[in-house]
Amino acid sequence: MASLQVSSRARVGFATPLDPARGTLRQAHRRRGRTMLPPRAGPLDGIIGKVGKIAGTPLNEGKKKFAQMQAGDYSPETIRAYITDLTDRYPVVVFTWPGCPYCVKARRLLAEVGANYHTVELDKSHSLGKAIRAELGQMTNRTSMPNIFIGGKSYGGCNDGPGLVSLIDEGIIIPLLQRAGGLNAY
């Protein structure tokens, strides 16, 4: 069983106990008596971060158009109202594709910091999910998932836009969650 856990942790990119970049969050985990370690950046995270900086470029505009084509005929006003309703109703909303490794990582990180979040899995609603993705592209300039909203504002994905990992590393996530009312009480 222990070897399975080690290989599983290595596969999803958990930090090693000596990882100095995660010291602050690691110390918080220890204070709370948690044993799971926060994820460390994987080999593709640097590339993903660079790709995330394409907002406003012709490539990003192409991605947004492609998402709209996939969504087909939908009412942008209705979908935007639906997204706004969700982000107003819940302090933290995570739009995901199930099975997406960055979505899994983001949800795990949110749980580790004690966030109370609402998940919207886009592919379960088929055409509605594609329409939500297309409209998120128009609203936030990003079509990739996850798309994380805290207090009604998009903070990007797991590693980009600025991204959940950056918010945690910079010590910003807890105050954001507190202001939004999205932090579980222990």
PDB file of C-alpha atoms in Angstrom:
ATOM      1  CA  MET A   1       0.000   0.000   0.000  1.00  0.00           C
ATOM      2  CA  ALA A   2       2.777   2.471   0.864  1.00  0.00           C
ATOM      3  CA  SER A   3       4.494   1.931  -2.474  1.00  0.00           C
ATOM      4  CA  LEU A   4       1.177   2.578  -4.233  1.00  0.00           C
ATOM      5  CA  GLN A   5       0.819   5.877  -2.358  1.00  0.00           C
ATOM      6  CA  VAL A   6       4.341   6.925  -3.264  1.00  0.00           C
ATOM      7  CA  SER A   7       3.854   6.198  -6.964  1.00  0.00           C
ATOM      8  CA  SER A   8       0.462   7.900  -6.882  1.00  0.00           C
ATOM      9  CA  ARG A   9       1.933  10.993  -5.249  1.00  0.00           C
ATOM     10  CA  ALA A  10       4.790  11.084  -7.722  1.00  0.00           C
ATOM     11  CA  ARG A  11       2.371  10.764 -10.631  1.00  0.00           C
ATOM     12  CA  VAL A  12       0.255  13.755  -9.590  1.00  0.00           C
ATOM     13  CA  GLY A  13       3.273  15.843  -8.592  1.00  0.00           C
ATOM     14  CA  PHE A  14       3.206  16.080  -4.812  1.00  0.00           C
ATOM     15  CA  ALA A  15       6.055  17.918  -3.163  1.00  0.00           C
ATOM     16  CA  THR A  16       8.804  16.092  -1.348  1.00  0.00           C
ATOM     17  CA  PRO A  17       9.252  16.758   2.396  1.00  0.00           C
ATOM     18  CA  LEU A  18      12.413  18.791   1.687  1.00  0.00           C
ATOM     19  CA  ASP A  19      10.849  21.091  -0.909  1.00  0.00           C
ATOM     20  CA  PRO A  20      11.728  24.609   0.383  1.00  0.00           C
ATOM     21  CA  ALA A  21       9.337  26.325  -2.033  1.00  0.00           C
ATOM     22  CA  ARG A  22       6.394  24.823  -0.141  1.00  0.00           C
ATOM     23  CA  GLY A  23       7.635  25.458   3.397  1.00  0.00           C
ATOM     24  CA  THR A  24       4.924  27.899   4.448  1.00  0.00           C
ATOM     25  CA  LEU A  25       1.990  25.788   3.273  1.00  0.00           C
ATOM     26  CA  ARG A  26       3.714  22.640   4.510  1.00  0.00           C
ATOM     27  CA  GLN A  27       4.041  24.191   7.968  1.00  0.00           C
ATOM     28  CA  ALA A  28       0.334  25.075   7.901  1.00  0.00           C
ATOM     29  CA  HIS A  29      -0.443  21.458   7.016  1.00  0.00           C
ATOM     30  CA  ARG A  30       1.599  20.239   9.957  1.00  0.00           C
ATOM     31  CA  ARG A  31      -0.081  22.702  12.344  1.00  0.00           C
ATOM     32  CA  ARG A  32      -3.466  21.388  11.221  1.00  0.00           C
ATOM     33  CA  GLY A  33      -2.335  17.786  11.574  1.00  0.00           C
ATOM     34  CA  ARG A  34      -2.708  17.011   7.886  1.00  0.00           C
ATOM     35  CA  THR A  35      -0.579  14.409   6.215  1.00  0.00           C
ATOM     36  CA  MET A  36      -1.169  15.173   2.528  1.00  0.00           C
ATOM     37  CA  LEU A  37       1.509  17.309   0.967  1.00  0.00           C
ATOM     38  CA  PRO A  38       0.681  20.102  -1.484  1.00  0.00           C
ATOM     39  CA  PRO A  39       1.434  19.534  -5.178  1.00  0.00           C
ATOM     40  CA  ARG A  40       4.662  20.821  -6.609  1.00  0.00           C
ATOM     41  CA  ALA A  41       4.977  22.136 -10.120  1.00  0.00           C
ATOM     42  CA  GLY A  42       5.121  19.351 -12.668  1.00  0.00           C
ATOM     43  CA  PRO A  43       7.325  19.275 -15.779  1.00  0.00           C
ATOM     44  CA  LEU A  44       4.642  20.861 -17.976  1.00  0.00           C
ATOM     45  CA  ASP A  45       3.652  23.631 -15.571  1.00  0.00           C
ATOM     46  CA  GLY A  46       6.225  26.091 -16.952  1.00  0.00           C
ATOM     47  CA  ILE A  47       4.957  25.499 -20.470  1.00  0.00           C
ATOM     48  CA  ILE A  48       1.343  25.818 -19.342  1.00  0.00           C
ATOM     49  CA  GLY A  49       2.193  29.088 -17.593  1.00  0.00           C
ATOM     50  CA  LYS A  50       3.704  30.456 -20.799  1.00  0.00           C
ATOM     51  CA  VAL A  51       0.706  29.329 -22.838  1.00  0.00           C
ATOM     52  CA  GLY A  52      -1.495  31.083 -20.282  1.00  0.00           C
ATOM     53  CA  LYS A  53       0.123  34.385 -21.228  1.00  0.00           C
ATOM     54  CA  ILE A  54      -1.381  34.354 -24.711  1.00  0.00           C
ATOM     55  CA  ALA A  55      -4.433  36.418 -23.690  1.00  0.00           C
ATOM     56  CA  GLY A  56      -5.110  39.065 -26.297  1.00  0.00           C
ATOM     57  CA  THR A  57      -2.977  37.340 -28.935  1.00  0.00           C
ATOM     58  CA  PRO A  58      -4.317  35.951 -32.223  1.00  0.00           C
ATOM     59  CA  LEU A  59      -3.830  32.429 -30.822  1.00  0.00           C
ATOM     60  CA  ASN A  60      -6.058  33.165 -27.826  1.00  0.00           C
ATOM     61  CA  GLU A  61      -8.679  34.780 -30.050  1.00  0.00           C
ATOM     62  CA  GLY A  62      -8.589  31.606 -32.162  1.00  0.00           C
ATOM     63  CA  LYS A  63      -9.090  29.448 -29.067  1.00  0.00           C
ATOM     64  CA  LYS A  64     -12.091  31.548 -28.060  1.00  0.00           C
ATOM     65  CA  LYS A  65     -13.595  31.295 -31.562  1.00  0.00           C
ATOM     66  CA  PHE A  66     -13.030  27.535 -31.568  1.00  0.00           C
ATOM     67  CA  ALA A  67     -14.815  27.237 -28.204  1.00  0.00           C
ATOM     68  CA  GLN A  68     -17.741  29.210 -29.639  1.00  0.00           C
ATOM     69  CA  MET A  69     -17.863  26.938 -32.695  1.00  0.00           C
ATOM     70  CA  GLN A  70     -17.907  23.855 -30.454  1.00  0.00           C
ATOM     71  CA  ALA A  71     -20.707  25.347 -28.372  1.00  0.00           C
ATOM     72  CA  GLY A  72     -22.935  25.859 -31.391  1.00  0.00           C
ATOM     73  CA  ASP A  73     -26.035  28.005 -31.118  1.00  0.00           C
ATOM     74  CA  TYR A  74     -26.584  29.343 -27.609  1.00  0.00           C
ATOM     75  CA  SER A  75     -27.698  32.551 -25.933  1.00  0.00           C
ATOM     76  CA  PRO A  76     -24.602  34.360 -24.613  1.00  0.00           C
ATOM     77  CA  GLU A  77     -26.782  36.512 -22.331  1.00  0.00           C
ATOM     78  CA  THR A  78     -28.442  33.477 -20.747  1.00  0.00           C
ATOM     79  CA  ILE A  79     -25.168  31.624 -20.211  1.00  0.00           C
ATOM     80  CA  ARG A  80     -23.460  34.744 -18.854  1.00  0.00           C
ATOM     81  CA  ALA A  81     -26.366  35.261 -16.443  1.00  0.00           C
ATOM     82  CA  TYR A  82     -26.044  31.624 -15.336  1.00  0.00           C
ATOM     83  CA  ILE A  83     -22.291  32.009 -14.701  1.00  0.00           C
ATOM     84  CA  THR A  84     -22.813  35.303 -12.870  1.00  0.00           C
ATOM     85  CA  ASP A  85     -25.554  33.757 -10.749  1.00  0.00           C
ATOM     86  CA  LEU A  86     -23.224  30.920  -9.718  1.00  0.00           C
ATOM     87  CA  THR A  87     -20.288  33.215  -8.950  1.00  0.00           C
ATOM     88  CA  ASP A  88     -22.560  35.538  -6.941  1.00  0.00           C
ATOM     89  CA  ARG A  89     -24.230  32.688  -5.029  1.00  0.00           C
ATOM     90  CA  TYR A  90     -21.079  30.760  -4.048  1.00  0.00           C
ATOM     91  CA  PRO A  91     -17.909  32.334  -2.581  1.00  0.00           C
ATOM     92  CA  VAL A  92     -15.672  30.000  -4.611  1.00  0.00           C
ATOM     93  CA  VAL A  93     -16.659  28.387  -7.920  1.00  0.00           C
ATOM     94  CA  VAL A  94     -14.428  26.011  -9.868  1.00  0.00           C
ATOM     95  CA  PHE A  95     -15.372  25.249 -13.479  1.00  0.00           C
ATOM     96  CA  THR A  96     -13.753  21.933 -14.423  1.00  0.00           C
ATOM     97  CA  TRP A  97     -13.497  19.100 -16.892  1.00  0.00           C
ATOM     98  CA  PRO A  98     -13.535  15.823 -14.923  1.00  0.00           C
ATOM     99  CA  GLY A  99     -10.309  13.918 -15.346  1.00  0.00           C
ATOM    100  CA  CYS A 100      -8.331  17.058 -16.237  1.00  0.00           C
ATOM    101  CA  PRO A 101      -5.126  16.794 -14.139  1.00  0.00           C
ATOM    102  CA  TYR A 102      -4.977  20.538 -13.493  1.00  0.00           C
ATOM    103  CA  CYS A 103      -8.620  20.523 -12.378  1.00  0.00           C
ATOM    104  CA  VAL A 104      -7.917  17.638  -9.998  1.00  0.00           C
ATOM    105  CA  LYS A 105      -4.836  19.443  -8.678  1.00  0.00           C
ATOM    106  CA  ALA A 106      -6.761  22.716  -8.177  1.00  0.00           C
ATOM    107  CA  ARG A 107      -9.598  21.011  -6.326  1.00  0.00           C
ATOM    108  CA  ARG A 108      -7.110  19.159  -4.119  1.00  0.00           C
ATOM    109  CA  LEU A 109      -5.277  22.409  -3.309  1.00  0.00           C
ATOM    110  CA  LEU A 110      -8.526  24.199  -2.481  1.00  0.00           C
ATOM    111  CA  ALA A 111      -9.488  21.378  -0.145  1.00  0.00           C
ATOM    112  CA  GLU A 112      -6.041  21.465   1.474  1.00  0.00           C
ATOM    113  CA  VAL A 113      -6.271  25.182   2.301  1.00  0.00           C
ATOM    114  CA  GLY A 114      -9.779  24.675   3.700  1.00  0.00           C
ATOM    115  CA  ALA A 115     -11.780  26.351   0.940  1.00  0.00           C
ATOM    116  CA  ASN A 116     -15.517  25.801   0.724  1.00  0.00           C
ATOM    117  CA  TYR A 117     -16.003  25.629  -3.047  1.00  0.00           C
ATOM    118  CA  HIS A 118     -18.698  24.747  -5.575  1.00  0.00           C
ATOM    119  CA  THR A 119     -17.668  22.678  -8.593  1.00  0.00           C
ATOM    120  CA  VAL A 120     -19.295  22.949 -12.023  1.00  0.00           C
ATOM    121  CA  GLU A 121     -18.266  19.996 -14.206  1.00  0.00           C
ATOM    122  CA  LEU A 122     -18.730  21.199 -17.755  1.00  0.00           C
ATOM    123  CA  ASP A 123     -18.749  17.999 -19.743  1.00  0.00           C
ATOM    124  CA  LYS A 124     -21.631  16.516 -17.763  1.00  0.00           C
ATOM    125  CA  SER A 125     -24.028  19.026 -19.277  1.00  0.00           C
ATOM    126  CA  HIS A 126     -22.833  18.430 -22.870  1.00  0.00           C
ATOM    127  CA  SER A 127     -23.855  21.397 -25.026  1.00  0.00           C
ATOM    128  CA  LEU A 128     -24.486  23.566 -21.973  1.00  0.00           C
ATOM    129  CA  GLY A 129     -20.956  22.797 -20.770  1.00  0.00           C
ATOM    130  CA  LYS A 130     -19.525  23.817 -24.131  1.00  0.00           C
ATOM    131  CA  ALA A 131     -21.570  27.024 -24.056  1.00  0.00           C
ATOM    132  CA  ILE A 132     -20.344  27.793 -20.531  1.00  0.00           C
ATOM    133  CA  ARG A 133     -16.753  27.243 -21.657  1.00  0.00           C
ATOM    134  CA  ALA A 134     -17.241  29.540 -24.655  1.00  0.00           C
ATOM    135  CA  GLU A 135     -18.793  32.261 -22.521  1.00  0.00           C
ATOM    136  CA  LEU A 136     -16.090  31.907 -19.858  1.00  0.00           C
ATOM    137  CA  GLY A 137     -13.641  32.535 -22.715  1.00  0.00           C
ATOM    138  CA  GLN A 138     -15.407  35.783 -23.539  1.00  0.00           C
ATOM    139  CA  MET A 139     -15.680  36.834 -19.878  1.00  0.00           C
ATOM    140  CA  THR A 140     -12.203  35.884 -18.646  1.00  0.00           C
ATOM    141  CA  ASN A 141     -10.098  35.638 -21.824  1.00  0.00           C
ATOM    142  CA  ARG A 142      -9.333  31.982 -21.088  1.00  0.00           C
ATOM    143  CA  THR A 143     -10.972  28.808 -22.338  1.00  0.00           C
ATOM    144  CA  SER A 144      -8.809  26.299 -20.457  1.00  0.00           C
ATOM    145  CA  MET A 145      -9.990  24.611 -17.310  1.00  0.00           C
ATOM    146  CA  PRO A 146     -10.073  24.912 -14.423  1.00  0.00           C
ATOM    147  CA  ASN A 147     -11.414  28.428 -14.220  1.00  0.00           C
ATOM    148  CA  ILE A 148     -11.524  29.491 -10.575  1.00  0.00           C
ATOM    149  CA  PHE A 149     -13.694  32.326  -9.265  1.00  0.00           C
ATOM    150  CA  ILE A 150     -13.227  33.686  -5.756  1.00  0.00           C
ATOM    151  CA  GLY A 151     -15.612  36.376  -4.569  1.00  0.00           C
ATOM    152  CA  GLY A 152     -17.035  36.703  -8.078  1.00  0.00           C
ATOM    153  CA  LYS A 153     -13.659  37.351  -9.730  1.00  0.00           C
ATOM    154  CA  SER A 154     -11.746  34.935 -11.957  1.00  0.00           C
ATOM    155  CA  TYR A 155      -8.265  34.110 -10.706  1.00  0.00           C
ATOM    156  CA  GLY A 156      -7.373  31.898 -13.640  1.00  0.00           C
ATOM    157  CA  GLY A 157      -6.618  28.224 -13.424  1.00  0.00           C
ATOM    158  CA  CYS A 158      -4.360  26.048 -11.394  1.00  0.00           C
ATOM    159  CA  ASN A 159      -1.041  27.477 -12.597  1.00  0.00           C
ATOM    160  CA  ASP A 160      -1.935  30.424 -14.811  1.00  0.00           C
ATOM    161  CA  GLY A 161      -3.836  33.673 -14.808  1.00  0.00           C
ATOM    162  CA  PRO A 162      -2.365  34.292 -11.924  1.00  0.00           C
ATOM    163  CA  GLY A 163      -3.424  30.817 -10.828  1.00  0.00           C
ATOM    164  CA  LEU A 164      -4.167  29.033  -7.615  1.00  0.00           C
ATOM    165  CA  VAL A 165      -0.588  27.825  -7.109  1.00  0.00           C
ATOM    166  CA  SER A 166       0.688  31.434  -7.243  1.00  0.00           C
ATOM    167  CA  LEU A 167      -2.009  32.604  -4.827  1.00  0.00           C
ATOM    168  CA  ILE A 168      -0.958  29.902  -2.373  1.00  0.00           C
ATOM    169  CA  ASP A 169       2.789  30.458  -2.822  1.00  0.00           C
ATOM    170  CA  GLU A 170       2.405  34.216  -2.275  1.00  0.00           C
ATOM    171  CA  GLY A 171       0.216  33.741   0.809  1.00  0.00           C
ATOM    172  CA  ILE A 172      -2.726  35.515  -0.808  1.00  0.00           C
ATOM    173  CA  ILE A 173      -5.247  32.657  -0.907  1.00  0.00           C
ATOM    174  CA  ILE A 174      -6.343  32.649   2.751  1.00  0.00           C
ATOM    175  CA  PRO A 175      -7.153  36.403   2.912  1.00  0.00           C
ATOM    176  CA  LEU A 176      -8.995  36.121  -0.435  1.00  0.00           C
ATOM    177  CA  LEU A 177     -11.051  33.210   0.829  1.00  0.00           C
ATOM    178  CA  GLN A 178     -11.764  34.975   4.123  1.00  0.00           C
ATOM    179  CA  ARG A 179     -12.989  38.135   2.364  1.00  0.00           C
ATOM    180  CA  ALA A 180     -15.186  36.061   0.042  1.00  0.00           C
ATOM    181  CA  GLY A 181     -16.564  33.941   2.891  1.00  0.00           C
ATOM    182  CA  GLY A 182     -15.174  30.813   1.289  1.00  0.00           C
ATOM    183  CA  LEU A 183     -12.995  29.449   4.073  1.00  0.00           C
ATOM    184  CA  ASN A 184     -14.192  26.498   6.150  1.00  0.00           C
ATOM    185  CA  ALA A 185     -14.038  26.941   9.908  1.00  0.00           C
ATOM    186  CA  TYR A 186     -11.915  24.361  11.731  1.00  0.00           C
TER     187      TYR A 186
END
